[in-house]
Amino acid sequence: MATPGAEEDVLSSYRSPLVSRYASPEMGFNFSERKKFGTWRRLWLYLAQAEKSLGLSITDEQIKEMEANLDNIDFKMAAEEEKKLRHDVMAHVHTFAHCCPKAAAIIHLGATSCYVGDNTDLIVLRDGFNLLLPKLARVISRLANFAEKYADLPTLGFTHYQPAQLTTVGKRCCLWIQDLCMDLQNLERARDDLRFRGVKGTTGTQASFLQLFEGDHSKVEELDRLVTAKAGFKRSYMVTGQTYSRKVDIEVLSVLASLGASIHKICTDIRLLANLKEIEEPFEKEQIGSSAMPYKRNPMRSERCCSLARHLMTLVLDPLQTASVQWFERTLDDSANRRVCLAEAFLTADIILSTLQNISEGLVVYPKVIERRIRQELPFMATENIIMAMVKAGGNRQDCHEKIRVLSQQAAAVVKQEGGDNDFIDRVRADPYFSPIHKQLESLLDPSSFTGRAPQQVAKFLKEEVRPALIPYQSKMGGKIELAL
């Protein structure tokens, strides 16, 4: 049997579809080995630079050597070192030292493994939020345009998935937008609440650094501040164990799980509307809906969002359990779990936001279908208006109520038992009792008179809440999404 090439090796081994099939290259890189270990080297550089500035015996030559080799990572050597040492951080210390022989003695000086591990995780989480936020803003912007376009189009509302009072297509979309605006605010807050672990030492006491600086507490504090600033954070956690508190991961994945719930609800609504043939997601010219049924237009994008959103919502259980079982200053049973759940949460959120953007940029509305469904249900909804008009014309409210009760039940029997159209209004027109208001029936049945302030609510909501929330992302609003698969 021939030795498989690189492509065959890839095809012969499992790869997460989150990366191989769905997620953006940017989010894939954010959780890549190259980003991780490149960040480790930068953190070692920041530490050496700060220690040098505070008086430790570190030379410019050592700093320059480290700077020149930040991305010169021999991954094969690192893997061999880790196999031998059974310690990923020390494997990369040795690998970095190999290409920085002059700086070898001061790399990782005074630090613990979590100095690079946890601080890198916090950088990656922050950068992950910075990738997600513009994508979420774009989805909101696209849906806002859709809501504005259809702000006045009446549609049948549903409660309990039963016909209810009319709303408008744009107003219903605003329900989706409002949830996503809450998610935008939550993601911004979670990102801004992130702090750096900083320079805290083995159990968070900074004892090793206090020894390096011969008991000078002010220099240890300044070291923490300097490294935190170099990493782009305004604050570090004042107290840590060996790790930053794993409750931070709960906060991060909670807001992503909440985003998943919002998108699941939106895409479920779209799937239901597709079944009603009122609104459909985009469908490509050569797209096949079913291998057996050529006529089908399955809402596969919305189904994908729902499928992945369920996965995203469950991931928050991992950090909840991890945080609850961290003994004292730390245990290592968090590590393998976090390698999986943190990356998967951001990758999954990235995928469903890209997919929802694609959906929202191509939503198709069928006004005639919507109008037909309204005509089927509106006559029953208009009964109260008919009663009021009859009373104004001199009729008796109770007599009118009884007349309408009988006629509406007869019409309902035609719909439910005979499968016919709703002929309630025809029965009203044929009944001499209602002759005083026969000329008013058309106006009494105008769908726009049943939507209340929906159009005005759309306009006010978009102007006062949605558009202002999107201002920080205006420069990143361009670009349509074309899904590869």
CSV table of C-alpha atoms in Angstrom, one decimal:
chain,number,residue,atom,x,y,z
A,1,MET,CA,0.0,0.0,0.0
A,2,ALA,CA,1.4,3.4,-1.0
A,3,THR,CA,2.4,5.8,1.7
A,4,PRO,CA,-0.4,8.5,2.0
A,5,GLY,CA,0.5,12.0,1.2
A,6,ALA,CA,-0.3,15.1,3.3
A,7,GLU,CA,-3.8,15.4,1.8
A,8,GLU,CA,-4.5,11.7,2.4
A,9,ASP,CA,-3.3,12.0,6.0
A,10,VAL,CA,-5.8,14.8,6.6
A,11,LEU,CA,-8.6,12.7,5.1
A,12,SER,CA,-7.7,9.7,7.2
A,13,SER,CA,-7.9,11.4,10.5
A,14,TYR,CA,-10.8,13.1,12.4
A,15,ARG,CA,-10.9,16.9,12.2
A,16,SER,CA,-13.5,18.9,14.0
A,17,PRO,CA,-16.0,20.2,11.5
A,18,LEU,CA,-16.1,23.4,13.5
A,19,VAL,CA,-12.7,24.2,11.9
A,20,SER,CA,-12.6,22.0,8.8
A,21,ARG,CA,-16.2,22.8,7.6
A,22,TYR,CA,-17.6,26.0,9.2
A,23,ALA,CA,-15.6,28.5,11.2
A,24,SER,CA,-13.9,31.6,9.7
A,25,PRO,CA,-10.1,31.5,9.2
A,26,GLU,CA,-9.7,34.3,11.7
A,27,MET,CA,-11.4,32.5,14.5
A,28,GLY,CA,-9.7,29.3,13.6
A,29,PHE,CA,-6.3,31.1,13.9
A,30,ASN,CA,-7.3,32.7,17.2
A,31,PHE,CA,-7.4,29.2,18.8
A,32,SER,CA,-4.5,27.8,16.8
A,33,GLU,CA,-1.3,26.4,18.1
A,34,ARG,CA,0.6,29.1,16.3
A,35,LYS,CA,-1.3,31.9,18.0
A,36,LYS,CA,-1.0,30.1,21.4
A,37,PHE,CA,2.7,29.5,21.4
A,38,GLY,CA,3.5,32.8,19.6
A,39,THR,CA,1.7,34.5,22.4
A,40,TRP,CA,3.6,32.5,25.0
A,41,ARG,CA,6.8,33.9,23.5
A,42,ARG,CA,5.5,37.4,23.6
A,43,LEU,CA,4.6,37.1,27.2
A,44,TRP,CA,8.1,35.9,28.0
A,45,LEU,CA,9.4,38.9,26.2
A,46,TYR,CA,7.0,41.3,28.1
A,47,LEU,CA,8.2,39.8,31.4
A,48,ALA,CA,11.9,40.1,30.5
A,49,GLN,CA,11.4,43.7,29.3
A,50,ALA,CA,9.6,44.7,32.4
A,51,GLU,CA,12.1,42.9,34.7
A,52,LYS,CA,15.0,44.7,32.9
A,53,SER,CA,13.3,48.1,33.2
A,54,LEU,CA,13.0,47.5,37.0
A,55,GLY,CA,16.6,46.7,37.5
A,56,LEU,CA,17.2,43.0,36.9
A,57,SER,CA,20.4,42.0,35.2
A,58,ILE,CA,19.0,41.5,31.7
A,59,THR,CA,20.8,42.8,28.6
A,60,ASP,CA,19.6,44.6,25.5
A,61,GLU,CA,21.2,41.8,23.5
A,62,GLN,CA,19.0,39.2,25.3
A,63,ILE,CA,15.9,41.2,24.6
A,64,LYS,CA,16.7,41.7,20.9
A,65,GLU,CA,17.4,38.0,20.6
A,66,MET,CA,14.0,37.2,22.0
A,67,GLU,CA,12.3,39.8,19.8
A,68,ALA,CA,13.9,38.3,16.7
A,69,ASN,CA,12.6,34.8,17.4
A,70,LEU,CA,9.0,35.4,18.5
A,71,ASP,CA,7.6,33.5,15.5
A,72,ASN,CA,10.6,31.2,14.8
A,73,ILE,CA,8.9,28.2,16.5
A,74,ASP,CA,10.3,24.7,15.8
A,75,PHE,CA,7.0,22.8,16.5
A,76,LYS,CA,8.7,19.5,15.8
A,77,MET,CA,11.3,20.1,18.4
A,78,ALA,CA,8.7,21.3,20.9
A,79,ALA,CA,6.6,18.2,20.4
A,80,GLU,CA,9.7,16.0,21.0
A,81,GLU,CA,10.5,18.0,24.1
A,82,GLU,CA,7.0,17.6,25.4
A,83,LYS,CA,7.0,13.9,24.8
A,84,LYS,CA,10.2,13.7,26.8
A,85,LEU,CA,9.4,16.2,29.6
A,86,ARG,CA,5.6,15.6,29.8
A,87,HIS,CA,5.2,19.3,30.3
A,88,ASP,CA,4.1,21.6,27.5
A,89,VAL,CA,5.4,24.9,29.0
A,90,MET,CA,8.8,23.6,29.8
A,91,ALA,CA,9.0,22.0,26.3
A,92,HIS,CA,8.5,25.5,24.8
A,93,VAL,CA,10.8,27.1,27.2
A,94,HIS,CA,13.5,24.8,26.0
A,95,THR,CA,12.5,25.3,22.4
A,96,PHE,CA,12.6,29.1,22.7
A,97,ALA,CA,15.9,28.9,24.6
A,98,HIS,CA,17.4,26.8,21.8
A,99,CYS,CA,17.0,29.6,19.3
A,100,CYS,CA,17.8,32.3,21.9
A,101,PRO,CA,21.0,30.9,23.6
A,102,LYS,CA,22.0,34.3,25.0
A,103,ALA,CA,18.6,34.8,26.6
A,104,ALA,CA,18.1,31.2,27.7
A,105,ALA,CA,19.0,31.9,31.3
A,106,ILE,CA,16.3,34.6,31.8
A,107,ILE,CA,13.4,33.1,29.8
A,108,HIS,CA,10.4,32.5,32.2
A,109,LEU,CA,12.3,34.1,35.1
A,110,GLY,CA,10.3,33.9,38.3
A,111,ALA,CA,7.1,32.7,36.4
A,112,THR,CA,4.9,29.7,36.7
A,113,SER,CA,3.3,27.8,33.8
A,114,CYS,CA,0.0,29.7,34.3
A,115,TYR,CA,1.9,32.9,33.6
A,116,VAL,CA,1.9,32.0,29.9
A,117,GLY,CA,-1.0,29.5,30.0
A,118,ASP,CA,-3.7,31.6,31.7
A,119,ASN,CA,-2.6,35.0,30.4
A,120,THR,CA,-2.6,33.6,26.8
A,121,ASP,CA,-6.1,32.2,27.4
A,122,LEU,CA,-7.3,35.7,28.5
A,123,ILE,CA,-5.8,37.3,25.4
A,124,VAL,CA,-7.4,34.7,23.2
A,125,LEU,CA,-10.8,35.2,24.9
A,126,ARG,CA,-10.5,39.0,24.5
A,127,ASP,CA,-9.5,38.6,20.8
A,128,GLY,CA,-12.4,36.1,20.3
A,129,PHE,CA,-14.9,38.6,21.5
A,130,ASN,CA,-13.3,41.3,19.3
A,131,LEU,CA,-13.9,38.9,16.3
A,132,LEU,CA,-17.5,38.1,17.3
A,133,LEU,CA,-18.8,41.6,18.1
A,134,PRO,CA,-18.5,43.1,14.6
A,135,LYS,CA,-20.2,40.0,13.2
A,136,LEU,CA,-23.1,40.3,15.7
A,137,ALA,CA,-23.4,44.0,14.8
A,138,ARG,CA,-23.6,43.2,11.1
A,139,VAL,CA,-26.4,40.7,11.7
A,140,ILE,CA,-28.3,43.3,13.7
A,141,SER,CA,-27.7,45.9,11.0
A,142,ARG,CA,-29.0,43.5,8.3
A,143,LEU,CA,-32.1,42.7,10.3
A,144,ALA,CA,-32.7,46.3,11.1
A,145,ASN,CA,-32.7,47.1,7.3
A,146,PHE,CA,-35.2,44.2,6.9
A,147,ALA,CA,-37.4,45.5,9.7
A,148,GLU,CA,-37.4,49.0,8.3
A,149,LYS,CA,-38.4,47.7,4.9
A,150,TYR,CA,-41.3,45.7,6.2
A,151,ALA,CA,-42.3,47.9,9.1
A,152,ASP,CA,-45.8,48.4,7.7
A,153,LEU,CA,-46.5,45.0,6.2
A,154,PRO,CA,-49.3,43.4,8.2
A,155,THR,CA,-48.9,39.7,9.1
A,156,LEU,CA,-50.8,37.3,11.3
A,157,GLY,CA,-49.4,37.2,14.8
A,158,PHE,CA,-49.2,33.9,16.7
A,159,THR,CA,-49.5,33.1,20.4
A,160,HIS,CA,-49.2,29.4,21.3
A,161,TYR,CA,-48.7,29.0,17.6
A,162,GLN,CA,-52.4,29.8,17.2
A,163,PRO,CA,-53.6,32.8,15.2
A,164,ALA,CA,-53.6,36.0,17.2
A,165,GLN,CA,-53.9,39.7,16.7
A,166,LEU,CA,-52.1,41.1,13.6
A,167,THR,CA,-48.6,42.5,13.9
A,168,THR,CA,-46.2,43.5,11.1
A,169,VAL,CA,-43.3,41.6,9.5
A,170,GLY,CA,-41.0,44.4,10.6
A,171,LYS,CA,-42.3,44.4,14.2
A,172,ARG,CA,-41.7,40.7,14.5
A,173,CYS,CA,-38.2,41.1,13.2
A,174,CYS,CA,-37.6,43.7,16.0
A,175,LEU,CA,-38.3,41.0,18.6
A,176,TRP,CA,-35.3,39.2,17.1
A,177,ILE,CA,-33.2,42.3,17.0
A,178,GLN,CA,-34.0,43.2,20.6
A,179,ASP,CA,-32.6,39.9,21.8
A,180,LEU,CA,-29.5,40.3,19.7
A,181,CYS,CA,-29.0,43.8,21.0
A,182,MET,CA,-29.0,42.4,24.5
A,183,ASP,CA,-26.4,39.9,23.4
A,184,LEU,CA,-24.3,42.6,21.9
A,185,GLN,CA,-24.3,44.4,25.2
A,186,ASN,CA,-23.6,41.2,27.1
A,187,LEU,CA,-20.6,40.3,24.9
A,188,GLU,CA,-19.2,43.9,25.2
A,189,ARG,CA,-19.5,43.7,29.0
A,190,ALA,CA,-18.0,40.2,29.2
A,191,ARG,CA,-15.0,41.4,27.1
A,192,ASP,CA,-14.5,44.6,29.0
A,193,ASP,CA,-14.8,42.8,32.4
A,194,LEU,CA,-11.9,40.5,31.4
A,195,ARG,CA,-8.7,41.2,33.4
A,196,PHE,CA,-5.2,39.9,33.0
A,197,ARG,CA,-3.9,37.3,35.4
A,198,GLY,CA,-0.7,39.2,35.3
A,199,VAL,CA,2.5,38.3,37.2
A,200,LYS,CA,1.4,36.4,40.3
A,201,GLY,CA,3.7,33.4,40.8
A,202,THR,CA,3.1,29.8,41.6
A,203,THR,CA,0.2,30.1,44.1
A,204,GLY,CA,-0.7,33.8,43.4
A,205,THR,CA,1.4,35.2,46.2
A,206,GLN,CA,4.1,36.7,44.0
A,207,ALA,CA,6.7,35.2,46.3
A,208,SER,CA,9.2,34.4,43.5
A,209,PHE,CA,9.1,38.0,42.2
A,210,LEU,CA,9.4,39.4,45.7
A,211,GLN,CA,12.6,37.4,46.0
A,212,LEU,CA,13.9,38.5,42.6
A,213,PHE,CA,13.5,42.1,43.7
A,214,GLU,CA,14.9,41.6,47.2
A,215,GLY,CA,11.7,42.3,49.1
A,216,ASP,CA,10.8,45.5,47.1
A,217,HIS,CA,7.0,45.3,47.1
A,218,SER,CA,6.6,48.4,44.9
A,219,LYS,CA,8.7,46.9,42.1
A,220,VAL,CA,6.7,43.7,42.2
A,221,GLU,CA,3.5,45.7,41.9
A,222,GLU,CA,5.0,47.7,39.1
A,223,LEU,CA,6.1,44.6,37.3
A,224,ASP,CA,2.5,43.3,37.3
A,225,ARG,CA,1.3,46.6,36.0
A,226,LEU,CA,3.9,46.9,33.2
A,227,VAL,CA,3.3,43.4,31.9
A,228,THR,CA,-0.5,43.8,32.1
A,229,ALA,CA,-0.2,47.0,30.0
A,230,LYS,CA,2.1,45.4,27.5
A,231,ALA,CA,-0.5,42.7,26.9
A,232,GLY,CA,-3.2,45.4,26.2
A,233,PHE,CA,-5.2,45.1,29.4
A,234,LYS,CA,-6.1,48.0,31.7
A,235,ARG,CA,-6.4,45.8,34.8
A,236,SER,CA,-5.2,42.5,36.3
A,237,TYR,CA,-7.0,40.4,38.9
A,238,MET,CA,-5.8,41.6,42.3
A,239,VAL,CA,-5.9,38.1,43.7
A,240,THR,CA,-5.4,34.7,42.0
A,241,GLY,CA,-4.5,31.2,43.0
A,242,GLN,CA,-2.2,29.5,40.5
A,243,THR,CA,-4.9,30.3,37.9
A,244,TYR,CA,-7.3,33.1,37.4
A,245,SER,CA,-10.7,32.1,38.9
A,246,ARG,CA,-12.5,29.7,36.7
A,247,LYS,CA,-15.7,31.6,37.3
A,248,VAL,CA,-14.4,33.9,34.6
A,249,ASP,CA,-14.9,31.1,32.1
A,250,ILE,CA,-18.5,30.8,33.3
A,251,GLU,CA,-19.1,34.4,32.6
A,252,VAL,CA,-17.6,34.1,29.1
A,253,LEU,CA,-19.5,31.0,28.1
A,254,SER,CA,-22.7,32.2,29.7
A,255,VAL,CA,-23.0,35.2,27.3
A,256,LEU,CA,-22.1,32.9,24.3
A,257,ALA,CA,-24.7,30.4,25.4
A,258,SER,CA,-27.3,33.2,25.7
A,259,LEU,CA,-26.4,34.3,22.2
A,260,GLY,CA,-27.0,30.7,21.1
A,261,ALA,CA,-30.5,30.8,22.6
A,262,SER,CA,-31.3,34.0,20.7
A,263,ILE,CA,-30.2,32.6,17.4
A,264,HIS,CA,-32.0,29.3,18.0
A,265,LYS,CA,-35.2,31.2,18.6
A,266,ILE,CA,-34.8,33.4,15.5
A,267,CYS,CA,-34.0,30.5,13.2
A,268,THR,CA,-36.8,28.4,14.6
A,269,ASP,CA,-39.2,31.3,13.7
A,270,ILE,CA,-37.7,31.4,10.2
A,271,ARG,CA,-38.2,27.6,9.9
A,272,LEU,CA,-41.8,27.9,10.9
A,273,LEU,CA,-42.4,30.8,8.5
A,274,ALA,CA,-40.8,28.8,5.7
A,275,ASN,CA,-43.3,26.0,6.4
A,276,LEU,CA,-46.1,28.6,6.1
A,277,LYS,CA,-44.5,29.9,2.9
A,278,GLU,CA,-44.5,33.5,4.2
A,279,ILE,CA,-40.8,34.0,4.5
A,280,GLU,CA,-37.9,31.9,3.3
A,281,GLU,CA,-34.1,32.0,3.8
A,282,PRO,CA,-32.0,32.5,0.6
A,283,PHE,CA,-32.0,29.5,-1.7
A,284,GLU,CA,-29.3,29.2,-4.4
A,285,LYS,CA,-30.1,28.8,-8.0
A,286,GLU,CA,-28.7,25.3,-8.2
A,287,GLN,CA,-29.3,24.3,-4.6
A,288,ILE,CA,-30.9,20.9,-4.0
A,289,GLY,CA,-33.4,20.7,-1.1
A,290,SER,CA,-33.9,17.0,-1.2
A,291,SER,CA,-32.3,14.0,-3.0
A,292,ALA,CA,-35.7,12.4,-3.3
A,293,MET,CA,-38.1,15.3,-3.5
A,294,PRO,CA,-36.9,17.9,-6.1
A,295,TYR,CA,-39.5,20.5,-5.2
A,296,LYS,CA,-38.3,21.0,-1.6
A,297,ARG,CA,-36.7,24.2,-0.4
A,298,ASN,CA,-35.5,23.1,3.0
A,299,PRO,CA,-34.4,25.9,5.4
A,300,MET,CA,-31.0,24.2,5.8
A,301,ARG,CA,-29.1,27.4,7.0
A,302,SER,CA,-31.6,28.0,9.8
A,303,GLU,CA,-31.5,24.3,10.7
A,304,ARG,CA,-27.7,24.5,10.8
A,305,CYS,CA,-27.9,27.5,13.2
A,306,CYS,CA,-30.3,25.6,15.5
A,307,SER,CA,-28.2,22.5,15.4
A,308,LEU,CA,-25.0,24.4,16.4
A,309,ALA,CA,-26.8,26.7,18.8
A,310,ARG,CA,-27.8,23.7,20.8
A,311,HIS,CA,-24.2,22.7,21.1
A,312,LEU,CA,-23.2,26.2,22.1
A,313,MET,CA,-25.8,26.4,24.8
A,314,THR,CA,-24.7,23.1,26.4
A,315,LEU,CA,-21.0,24.1,26.6
A,316,VAL,CA,-21.6,26.5,29.6
A,317,LEU,CA,-22.0,23.3,31.7
A,318,ASP,CA,-18.3,22.6,31.4
A,319,PRO,CA,-17.0,25.8,33.1
A,320,LEU,CA,-19.8,25.6,35.7
A,321,GLN,CA,-18.6,22.2,36.8
A,322,THR,CA,-14.9,23.0,36.4
A,323,ALA,CA,-15.2,26.0,38.7
A,324,SER,CA,-17.0,24.0,41.3
A,325,VAL,CA,-14.3,21.4,41.7
A,326,GLN,CA,-11.1,23.6,41.7
A,327,TRP,CA,-9.5,22.6,45.0
A,328,PHE,CA,-7.7,25.4,46.9
A,329,GLU,CA,-5.2,27.2,44.7
A,330,ARG,CA,-5.8,24.9,41.6
A,331,THR,CA,-6.1,21.4,40.3
A,332,LEU,CA,-5.2,20.3,36.8
A,333,ASP,CA,-8.5,18.6,36.0
A,334,ASP,CA,-9.5,21.9,34.4
A,335,SER,CA,-6.9,21.9,31.7
A,336,ALA,CA,-8.1,19.3,29.2
A,337,ASN,CA,-11.7,20.4,29.6
A,338,ARG,CA,-10.9,24.0,28.9
A,339,ARG,CA,-8.9,23.2,25.8
A,340,VAL,CA,-12.1,21.9,24.3
A,341,CYS,CA,-15.0,24.0,25.6
A,342,LEU,CA,-13.5,27.5,25.3
A,343,ALA,CA,-12.4,27.0,21.7
A,344,GLU,CA,-15.6,25.3,20.7
A,345,ALA,CA,-17.8,28.0,22.2
A,346,PHE,CA,-16.1,30.8,20.2
A,347,LEU,CA,-15.8,28.7,17.0
A,348,THR,CA,-19.5,27.7,17.3
A,349,ALA,CA,-20.6,31.3,18.0
A,350,ASP,CA,-18.6,32.4,15.0
A,351,ILE,CA,-20.2,29.9,12.7
A,352,ILE,CA,-23.8,30.7,13.6
A,353,LEU,CA,-23.3,34.4,13.4
A,354,SER,CA,-21.8,34.1,9.9
A,355,THR,CA,-24.7,31.8,8.9
A,356,LEU,CA,-27.3,34.1,10.3
A,357,GLN,CA,-25.8,37.1,8.5
A,358,ASN,CA,-26.1,35.1,5.2
A,359,ILE,CA,-29.7,34.4,6.1
A,360,SER,CA,-30.6,37.9,7.0
A,361,GLU,CA,-29.0,39.3,3.8
A,362,GLY,CA,-31.3,37.2,1.6
A,363,LEU,CA,-34.6,36.7,3.4
A,364,VAL,CA,-37.5,36.4,0.9
A,365,VAL,CA,-40.9,37.7,1.8
A,366,TYR,CA,-44.1,36.5,0.1
A,367,PRO,CA,-46.7,39.2,0.7
A,368,LYS,CA,-49.5,37.5,-1.2
A,369,VAL,CA,-49.2,34.4,0.9
A,370,ILE,CA,-49.2,36.5,4.0
A,371,GLU,CA,-52.3,38.4,2.8
A,372,ARG,CA,-54.2,35.2,2.0
A,373,ARG,CA,-53.5,33.9,5.5
A,374,ILE,CA,-54.7,37.2,7.0
A,375,ARG,CA,-57.9,36.9,4.9
A,376,GLN,CA,-58.6,33.5,6.4
A,377,GLU,CA,-58.3,34.7,10.0
A,378,LEU,CA,-59.2,38.4,10.0
A,379,PRO,CA,-62.9,38.0,9.7
A,380,PHE,CA,-63.1,36.4,13.1
A,381,MET,CA,-60.8,39.0,14.6
A,382,ALA,CA,-63.0,41.8,13.2
A,383,THR,CA,-66.0,40.7,15.1
A,384,GLU,CA,-65.4,43.2,17.9
A,385,ASN,CA,-65.1,46.0,15.4
A,386,ILE,CA,-68.3,44.9,13.7
A,387,ILE,CA,-70.2,44.9,17.1
A,388,MET,CA,-68.9,48.4,17.9
A,389,ALA,CA,-70.0,49.7,14.5
A,390,MET,CA,-73.4,48.2,14.8
A,391,VAL,CA,-73.9,49.7,18.2
A,392,LYS,CA,-72.9,53.1,16.8
A,393,ALA,CA,-75.5,52.6,14.1
A,394,GLY,CA,-78.2,52.0,16.7
A,395,GLY,CA,-78.0,48.3,17.2
A,396,ASN,CA,-78.2,46.3,20.5
A,397,ARG,CA,-74.9,44.9,21.6
A,398,GLN,CA,-76.3,41.6,22.9
A,399,ASP,CA,-78.4,40.9,19.8
A,400,CYS,CA,-75.4,41.7,17.6
A,401,HIS,CA,-73.2,39.4,19.7
A,402,GLU,CA,-75.6,36.5,19.3
A,403,LYS,CA,-75.9,37.0,15.5
A,404,ILE,CA,-72.1,37.1,15.1
A,405,ARG,CA,-71.7,34.0,17.3
A,406,VAL,CA,-74.0,32.0,15.1
A,407,LEU,CA,-72.5,33.2,11.8
A,408,SER,CA,-68.9,32.7,13.0
A,409,GLN,CA,-69.6,29.1,14.1
A,410,GLN,CA,-71.2,28.4,10.7
A,411,ALA,CA,-68.1,29.8,9.0
A,412,ALA,CA,-65.8,27.9,11.3
A,413,ALA,CA,-67.6,24.7,10.3
A,414,VAL,CA,-67.0,25.4,6.6
A,415,VAL,CA,-63.3,25.9,7.3
A,416,LYS,CA,-62.7,22.9,9.7
A,417,GLN,CA,-65.2,20.4,8.5
A,418,GLU,CA,-65.5,21.1,4.8
A,419,GLY,CA,-62.0,22.5,4.2
A,420,GLY,CA,-63.5,25.6,2.6
A,421,ASP,CA,-62.5,29.3,2.9
A,422,ASN,CA,-63.7,31.5,5.7
A,423,ASP,CA,-67.0,32.9,4.4
A,424,PHE,CA,-67.9,34.8,7.6
A,425,ILE,CA,-68.0,38.2,6.0
A,426,ASP,CA,-70.1,36.9,3.1
A,427,ARG,CA,-72.6,35.7,5.7
A,428,VAL,CA,-72.6,39.1,7.3
A,429,ARG,CA,-73.1,40.8,4.0
A,430,ALA,CA,-76.0,38.4,3.2
A,431,ASP,CA,-77.8,39.1,6.6
A,432,PRO,CA,-80.2,42.1,6.5
A,433,TYR,CA,-79.6,42.7,10.2
A,434,PHE,CA,-76.1,44.1,9.3
A,435,SER,CA,-77.3,46.3,6.5
A,436,PRO,CA,-76.5,49.5,8.4
A,437,ILE,CA,-72.8,48.8,8.3
A,438,HIS,CA,-72.5,46.9,5.0
A,439,LYS,CA,-70.7,49.9,3.4
A,440,GLN,CA,-68.2,50.0,6.3
A,441,LEU,CA,-67.1,46.3,6.1
A,442,GLU,CA,-64.1,47.0,3.8
A,443,SER,CA,-62.7,49.6,6.1
A,444,LEU,CA,-63.5,47.5,9.2
A,445,LEU,CA,-61.4,44.7,7.5
A,446,ASP,CA,-58.4,46.8,6.5
A,447,PRO,CA,-55.5,44.8,8.0
A,448,SER,CA,-53.5,48.0,8.7
A,449,SER,CA,-56.2,49.0,11.2
A,450,PHE,CA,-55.4,45.9,13.3
A,451,THR,CA,-51.6,46.4,13.7
A,452,GLY,CA,-51.8,49.1,16.3
A,453,ARG,CA,-48.6,51.1,16.7
A,454,ALA,CA,-46.3,48.4,15.2
A,455,PRO,CA,-44.9,50.6,12.4
A,456,GLN,CA,-44.3,53.4,14.8
A,457,GLN,CA,-42.6,51.1,17.3
A,458,VAL,CA,-40.3,49.8,14.6
A,459,ALA,CA,-39.2,53.3,13.6
A,460,LYS,CA,-38.7,54.4,17.2
A,461,PHE,CA,-36.8,51.3,18.3
A,462,LEU,CA,-34.5,51.3,15.3
A,463,LYS,CA,-33.7,55.0,15.7
A,464,GLU,CA,-33.3,55.3,19.4
A,465,GLU,CA,-31.9,51.9,20.4
A,466,VAL,CA,-30.5,49.9,17.5
A,467,ARG,CA,-28.7,52.4,15.3
A,468,PRO,CA,-26.9,54.0,18.3
A,469,ALA,CA,-25.7,50.6,19.5
A,470,LEU,CA,-24.1,49.9,16.1
A,471,ILE,CA,-22.1,53.2,15.9
A,472,PRO,CA,-18.9,51.7,17.3
A,473,TYR,CA,-19.0,49.1,14.5
A,474,GLN,CA,-19.8,51.3,11.5
A,475,SER,CA,-16.4,50.8,9.8
A,476,LYS,CA,-17.0,47.1,9.8
A,477,MET,CA,-20.5,46.9,8.5
A,478,GLY,CA,-19.6,46.2,4.9
A,479,GLY,CA,-19.2,42.8,3.2
A,480,LYS,CA,-21.7,40.1,2.5
A,481,ILE,CA,-21.3,36.6,3.6
A,482,GLU,CA,-21.2,33.7,1.0
A,483,LEU,CA,-21.3,30.4,2.7
A,484,ALA,CA,-18.8,27.8,1.4
A,485,LEU,CA,-20.9,24.9,2.5
